[in-house]
Amino acid sequence: MDAKELIARRVALELHNRTLVNLGIGLPTLVARYVPPGIRVAFQSENGILGFDTRPPEGMENPDLTDAGGSPISALPGAWSFDSATSFALIRGGHLDMTVLGGLQVDAAGRLANWMVPGRMVAGMGGAMDLVVGARRVVVAMQHAAKGEPKIVPELTLPPTAARRITLVVTDLAVIEPTDEGLLLRERAPGVTVDQIVAATGAQMLIRGTVPEMPIAPAPEGAPG
């Protein structure tokens, strides 16, 4: 499996039954493919849909049915579409059990930067700030490094999304939990050593005892892996 699939399948194990979960743009939407058996989750997107599913088969896309990034999605029976005011009332009102967001950087204090690279044109922050502040749990799904540079850093060099500490970081190398004491290395990816993770991480981590290999959710029936 590639790095994005590995991350999505690990994040899927953070889903709990009968919860409301927001999936951010890009990699986080892949999590919907790997919901563990027996788990019922209502996925929400800030552009105004609750109860969506994975991308539909090719040729079945509906241009009016997309996630916040404009990618096609499908709707489950009972899905609900609504305006932005209702969508952000859910987010800002503390009704989301969890959000899964992409990341550009996470620092040693567990703060996230994920909405802007200085000097590049951006349409705006979107819902990222509201999601980090409003969701009960904030899981960041991102690759561990970009262009050879660590994305887990001592201090953010990109504009922060919010001051709040996130809940968990899942990368293609590791699962890291920001705590009061610092970044705790909880799990390592299959075939990856602790030394490799340390070498690829810009911030110091807490390493306690033996670090177990990360479990991953099963692939859907009929899919490889």
mmCIF file of C-alpha atoms in Angstrom:
data_model
loop_
_atom_site.group_PDB
_atom_site.id
_atom_site.type_symbol
_atom_site.label_atom_id
_atom_site.label_comp_id
_atom_site.label_asym_id
_atom_site.label_seq_id
_atom_site.Cartn_x
_atom_site.Cartn_y
_atom_site.Cartn_z
ATOM 1 C CA MET A 1 0.000 0.000 0.000
ATOM 2 C CA ASP A 2 1.139 3.576 -0.511
ATOM 3 C CA ALA A 3 1.701 6.133 2.241
ATOM 4 C CA LYS A 4 -1.732 7.756 1.952
ATOM 5 C CA GLU A 5 -3.530 4.423 2.229
ATOM 6 C CA LEU A 6 -1.451 3.432 5.250
ATOM 7 C CA ILE A 7 -2.294 6.703 7.004
ATOM 8 C CA ALA A 8 -6.001 6.460 6.169
ATOM 9 C CA ARG A 9 -6.230 2.867 7.386
ATOM 10 C CA ARG A 10 -4.583 3.753 10.690
ATOM 11 C CA VAL A 11 -6.773 6.828 11.199
ATOM 12 C CA ALA A 12 -9.851 4.673 10.551
ATOM 13 C CA LEU A 13 -9.111 2.825 13.796
ATOM 14 C CA GLU A 14 -9.722 6.089 15.661
ATOM 15 C CA LEU A 15 -13.386 6.019 14.561
ATOM 16 C CA HIS A 16 -15.916 5.125 17.233
ATOM 17 C CA ASN A 17 -19.419 3.774 16.799
ATOM 18 C CA ARG A 18 -22.316 6.214 16.441
ATOM 19 C CA THR A 19 -20.198 9.350 16.197
ATOM 20 C CA LEU A 20 -20.210 12.457 14.027
ATOM 21 C CA VAL A 21 -16.900 12.895 12.196
ATOM 22 C CA ASN A 22 -15.686 15.610 9.851
ATOM 23 C CA LEU A 23 -13.266 14.644 7.086
ATOM 24 C CA GLY A 24 -11.121 17.435 5.709
ATOM 25 C CA ILE A 25 -9.979 17.973 2.145
ATOM 26 C CA GLY A 26 -7.583 15.553 0.468
ATOM 27 C CA LEU A 27 -6.036 12.639 2.329
ATOM 28 C CA PRO A 28 -8.600 12.646 5.191
ATOM 29 C CA THR A 29 -11.435 11.779 2.788
ATOM 30 C CA LEU A 30 -9.748 8.398 2.178
ATOM 31 C CA VAL A 31 -10.620 7.401 5.744
ATOM 32 C CA ALA A 32 -14.235 6.812 4.642
ATOM 33 C CA ARG A 33 -13.038 3.790 2.619
ATOM 34 C CA TYR A 34 -11.764 1.938 5.673
ATOM 35 C CA VAL A 35 -14.441 2.194 8.351
ATOM 36 C CA PRO A 36 -13.958 -0.941 10.480
ATOM 37 C CA PRO A 37 -16.728 -3.569 10.421
ATOM 38 C CA GLY A 38 -19.445 -2.945 12.970
ATOM 39 C CA ILE A 39 -18.707 0.774 13.220
ATOM 40 C CA ARG A 40 -21.386 3.250 12.145
ATOM 41 C CA VAL A 41 -20.123 6.776 11.592
ATOM 42 C CA ALA A 42 -21.850 9.843 10.164
ATOM 43 C CA PHE A 43 -19.317 11.763 8.072
ATOM 44 C CA GLN A 44 -19.772 15.525 7.735
ATOM 45 C CA SER A 45 -18.194 17.994 5.332
ATOM 46 C CA GLU A 46 -18.186 21.720 6.041
ATOM 47 C CA ASN A 47 -19.648 22.600 2.660
ATOM 48 C CA GLY A 48 -22.953 21.204 3.927
ATOM 49 C CA ILE A 49 -23.534 17.454 3.896
ATOM 50 C CA LEU A 50 -23.902 14.857 6.621
ATOM 51 C CA GLY A 51 -23.945 11.146 5.835
ATOM 52 C CA PHE A 52 -21.629 10.990 2.841
ATOM 53 C CA ASP A 53 -19.646 8.019 1.621
ATOM 54 C CA THR A 54 -16.643 7.406 -0.600
ATOM 55 C CA ARG A 55 -16.160 8.538 -4.174
ATOM 56 C CA PRO A 56 -18.803 6.992 -6.488
ATOM 57 C CA PRO A 57 -17.889 4.649 -9.363
ATOM 58 C CA GLU A 58 -16.499 6.342 -12.448
ATOM 59 C CA GLY A 59 -19.295 7.835 -14.521
ATOM 60 C CA MET A 60 -21.678 8.100 -11.556
ATOM 61 C CA GLU A 61 -20.341 11.412 -10.237
ATOM 62 C CA ASN A 62 -22.825 14.185 -9.502
ATOM 63 C CA PRO A 63 -21.361 17.699 -9.893
ATOM 64 C CA ASP A 64 -23.667 18.925 -7.125
ATOM 65 C CA LEU A 65 -22.503 16.257 -4.671
ATOM 66 C CA THR A 66 -18.941 16.986 -3.584
ATOM 67 C CA ASP A 67 -16.813 17.369 -0.491
ATOM 68 C CA ALA A 68 -15.375 20.708 0.624
ATOM 69 C CA GLY A 69 -12.519 20.339 -1.865
ATOM 70 C CA GLY A 70 -14.845 19.778 -4.811
ATOM 71 C CA SER A 71 -14.109 16.043 -5.146
ATOM 72 C CA PRO A 72 -17.094 13.792 -5.945
ATOM 73 C CA ILE A 73 -18.669 11.862 -3.073
ATOM 74 C CA SER A 74 -21.694 9.626 -2.721
ATOM 75 C CA ALA A 75 -24.540 9.955 -0.236
ATOM 76 C CA LEU A 76 -25.790 7.203 2.043
ATOM 77 C CA PRO A 77 -29.530 6.625 2.607
ATOM 78 C CA GLY A 78 -30.760 9.315 4.978
ATOM 79 C CA ALA A 79 -27.976 11.776 4.104
ATOM 80 C CA TRP A 80 -28.756 15.419 4.764
ATOM 81 C CA SER A 81 -27.604 18.492 2.855
ATOM 82 C CA PHE A 82 -27.795 21.970 4.346
ATOM 83 C CA ASP A 83 -26.437 25.497 4.113
ATOM 84 C CA SER A 84 -23.134 26.794 5.459
ATOM 85 C CA ALA A 85 -24.786 28.427 8.457
ATOM 86 C CA THR A 86 -26.109 25.055 9.659
ATOM 87 C CA SER A 87 -22.835 23.323 8.843
ATOM 88 C CA PHE A 88 -20.800 25.754 10.927
ATOM 89 C CA ALA A 89 -23.370 25.687 13.715
ATOM 90 C CA LEU A 90 -22.572 21.970 14.004
ATOM 91 C CA ILE A 91 -18.852 22.685 14.037
ATOM 92 C CA ARG A 92 -18.799 25.752 16.279
ATOM 93 C CA GLY A 93 -21.455 24.353 18.573
ATOM 94 C CA GLY A 94 -19.220 21.498 19.690
ATOM 95 C CA HIS A 95 -21.317 18.764 18.068
ATOM 96 C CA LEU A 96 -18.469 17.061 16.178
ATOM 97 C CA ASP A 97 -16.939 14.070 17.938
ATOM 98 C CA MET A 98 -13.839 14.175 15.751
ATOM 99 C CA THR A 99 -12.294 15.895 12.768
ATOM 100 C CA VAL A 100 -9.566 14.485 10.523
ATOM 101 C CA LEU A 101 -7.467 17.171 8.871
ATOM 102 C CA GLY A 102 -4.402 17.348 6.686
ATOM 103 C CA GLY A 103 -1.352 19.194 7.948
ATOM 104 C CA LEU A 104 1.567 21.265 6.731
ATOM 105 C CA GLN A 105 3.285 21.370 10.125
ATOM 106 C CA VAL A 106 2.753 20.269 13.706
ATOM 107 C CA ASP A 107 5.008 21.711 16.393
ATOM 108 C CA ALA A 108 6.359 20.411 19.700
ATOM 109 C CA ALA A 109 3.404 21.949 21.537
ATOM 110 C CA GLY A 110 0.928 20.094 19.330
ATOM 111 C CA ARG A 111 -0.189 23.164 17.390
ATOM 112 C CA LEU A 112 -1.236 22.705 13.758
ATOM 113 C CA ALA A 113 -0.512 24.761 10.653
ATOM 114 C CA ASN A 114 -2.529 23.588 7.683
ATOM 115 C CA TRP A 115 -4.104 26.443 5.776
ATOM 116 C CA MET A 116 -1.483 28.725 4.268
ATOM 117 C CA VAL A 117 2.022 28.852 2.835
ATOM 118 C CA PRO A 118 3.240 32.481 2.757
ATOM 119 C CA GLY A 119 3.654 33.782 -0.770
ATOM 120 C CA ARG A 120 1.153 31.374 -2.274
ATOM 121 C CA MET A 121 -2.347 32.368 -3.298
ATOM 122 C CA VAL A 122 -5.024 30.900 -1.032
ATOM 123 C CA ALA A 123 -8.786 31.386 -1.183
ATOM 124 C CA GLY A 124 -8.980 31.674 2.605
ATOM 125 C CA MET A 125 -8.778 29.628 5.762
ATOM 126 C CA GLY A 126 -12.000 27.741 5.048
ATOM 127 C CA GLY A 127 -13.272 25.698 7.968
ATOM 128 C CA ALA A 128 -9.909 24.640 9.404
ATOM 129 C CA MET A 129 -9.823 27.122 12.285
ATOM 130 C CA ASP A 130 -13.400 26.308 13.343
ATOM 131 C CA LEU A 131 -12.763 22.569 13.144
ATOM 132 C CA VAL A 132 -9.611 22.633 15.270
ATOM 133 C CA VAL A 133 -11.376 24.725 17.900
ATOM 134 C CA GLY A 134 -14.798 23.068 17.760
ATOM 135 C CA ALA A 135 -14.282 19.308 17.391
ATOM 136 C CA ARG A 136 -13.824 17.186 20.504
ATOM 137 C CA ARG A 137 -10.885 15.296 18.962
ATOM 138 C CA VAL A 138 -8.568 16.599 16.231
ATOM 139 C CA VAL A 139 -6.605 13.973 14.320
ATOM 140 C CA VAL A 140 -4.025 15.177 11.803
ATOM 141 C CA ALA A 141 -3.339 12.841 8.871
ATOM 142 C CA MET A 142 -0.223 13.806 6.935
ATOM 143 C CA GLN A 143 3.018 12.498 5.526
ATOM 144 C CA HIS A 144 5.940 12.743 7.924
ATOM 145 C CA ALA A 145 8.104 14.893 5.656
ATOM 146 C CA ALA A 146 7.771 17.027 2.536
ATOM 147 C CA LYS A 147 10.601 17.417 0.035
ATOM 148 C CA GLY A 148 12.975 15.942 2.588
ATOM 149 C CA GLU A 149 12.020 18.453 5.290
ATOM 150 C CA PRO A 150 10.331 17.382 8.549
ATOM 151 C CA LYS A 151 6.717 18.445 9.007
ATOM 152 C CA ILE A 152 6.896 17.856 12.758
ATOM 153 C CA VAL A 153 8.958 20.788 13.950
ATOM 154 C CA PRO A 154 10.112 22.489 17.187
ATOM 155 C CA GLU A 155 8.097 25.625 16.394
ATOM 156 C CA LEU A 156 5.717 26.469 13.568
ATOM 157 C CA THR A 157 7.205 28.514 10.751
ATOM 158 C CA LEU A 158 3.849 28.644 8.952
ATOM 159 C CA PRO A 159 0.767 30.520 10.199
ATOM 160 C CA PRO A 160 -0.959 28.468 12.930
ATOM 161 C CA THR A 161 -4.491 27.267 12.371
ATOM 162 C CA ALA A 162 -5.444 27.640 16.033
ATOM 163 C CA ALA A 163 -3.824 27.862 19.456
ATOM 164 C CA ARG A 164 -5.452 24.641 20.646
ATOM 165 C CA ARG A 165 -3.370 21.467 20.931
ATOM 166 C CA ILE A 166 -4.451 18.720 18.561
ATOM 167 C CA THR A 167 -5.251 15.194 19.744
ATOM 168 C CA LEU A 168 -3.173 12.905 17.527
ATOM 169 C CA VAL A 169 -0.842 12.895 14.508
ATOM 170 C CA VAL A 170 -0.842 9.925 12.133
ATOM 171 C CA THR A 171 1.872 9.840 9.473
ATOM 172 C CA ASP A 172 3.343 7.270 7.129
ATOM 173 C CA LEU A 173 6.041 6.626 9.755
ATOM 174 C CA ALA A 174 4.392 6.965 13.135
ATOM 175 C CA VAL A 175 1.518 7.771 15.464
ATOM 176 C CA ILE A 176 2.408 10.666 17.761
ATOM 177 C CA GLU A 177 0.346 12.066 20.614
ATOM 178 C CA PRO A 178 0.896 15.642 21.834
ATOM 179 C CA THR A 179 0.813 15.682 25.637
ATOM 180 C CA ASP A 180 1.532 18.127 28.454
ATOM 181 C CA GLU A 181 5.073 16.707 28.605
ATOM 182 C CA GLY A 182 5.710 16.809 24.856
ATOM 183 C CA LEU A 183 5.239 14.687 21.736
ATOM 184 C CA LEU A 184 4.824 11.039 22.706
ATOM 185 C CA LEU A 185 5.785 8.424 20.121
ATOM 186 C CA ARG A 186 2.981 5.884 20.432
ATOM 187 C CA GLU A 187 3.406 3.630 17.376
ATOM 188 C CA ARG A 188 5.703 3.060 14.445
ATOM 189 C CA ALA A 189 4.674 2.117 10.921
ATOM 190 C CA PRO A 190 5.260 -1.436 9.682
ATOM 191 C CA GLY A 191 8.942 -1.971 8.878
ATOM 192 C CA VAL A 192 9.976 1.396 10.325
ATOM 193 C CA THR A 193 12.395 1.677 13.244
ATOM 194 C CA VAL A 194 12.331 4.196 16.066
ATOM 195 C CA ASP A 195 15.704 5.535 14.878
ATOM 196 C CA GLN A 196 14.264 6.224 11.424
ATOM 197 C CA ILE A 197 11.346 8.121 12.955
ATOM 198 C CA VAL A 198 13.639 10.192 15.169
ATOM 199 C CA ALA A 199 15.869 11.037 12.195
ATOM 200 C CA ALA A 200 12.857 12.217 10.152
ATOM 201 C CA THR A 201 11.341 14.319 12.950
ATOM 202 C CA GLY A 202 12.400 17.904 13.593
ATOM 203 C CA ALA A 203 11.026 18.110 17.133
ATOM 204 C CA GLN A 204 12.089 16.057 20.124
ATOM 205 C CA MET A 205 9.837 13.162 21.075
ATOM 206 C CA LEU A 206 9.179 11.214 24.238
ATOM 207 C CA ILE A 207 9.965 7.522 23.795
ATOM 208 C CA ARG A 208 8.791 5.245 26.567
ATOM 209 C CA GLY A 209 9.717 1.591 26.469
ATOM 210 C CA THR A 210 9.136 -0.507 23.392
ATOM 211 C CA VAL A 211 7.192 1.294 20.666
ATOM 212 C CA PRO A 212 4.675 -1.099 19.077
ATOM 213 C CA GLU A 213 3.949 -1.406 15.369
ATOM 214 C CA MET A 214 0.822 0.451 14.325
ATOM 215 C CA PRO A 215 -2.291 -1.586 13.543
ATOM 216 C CA ILE A 216 -4.297 -0.694 10.448
ATOM 217 C CA ALA A 217 -7.922 -1.157 9.466
ATOM 218 C CA PRO A 218 -8.685 -3.941 6.985
ATOM 219 C CA ALA A 219 -9.113 -3.134 3.326
ATOM 220 C CA PRO A 220 -12.681 -3.262 1.992
ATOM 221 C CA GLU A 221 -13.869 -6.630 0.746
ATOM 222 C CA GLY A 222 -12.584 -7.243 -2.755
ATOM 223 C CA ALA A 223 -9.866 -4.585 -2.514
ATOM 224 C CA PRO A 224 -6.141 -5.456 -2.532
ATOM 225 C CA GLY A 225 -4.364 -5.479 0.823
#
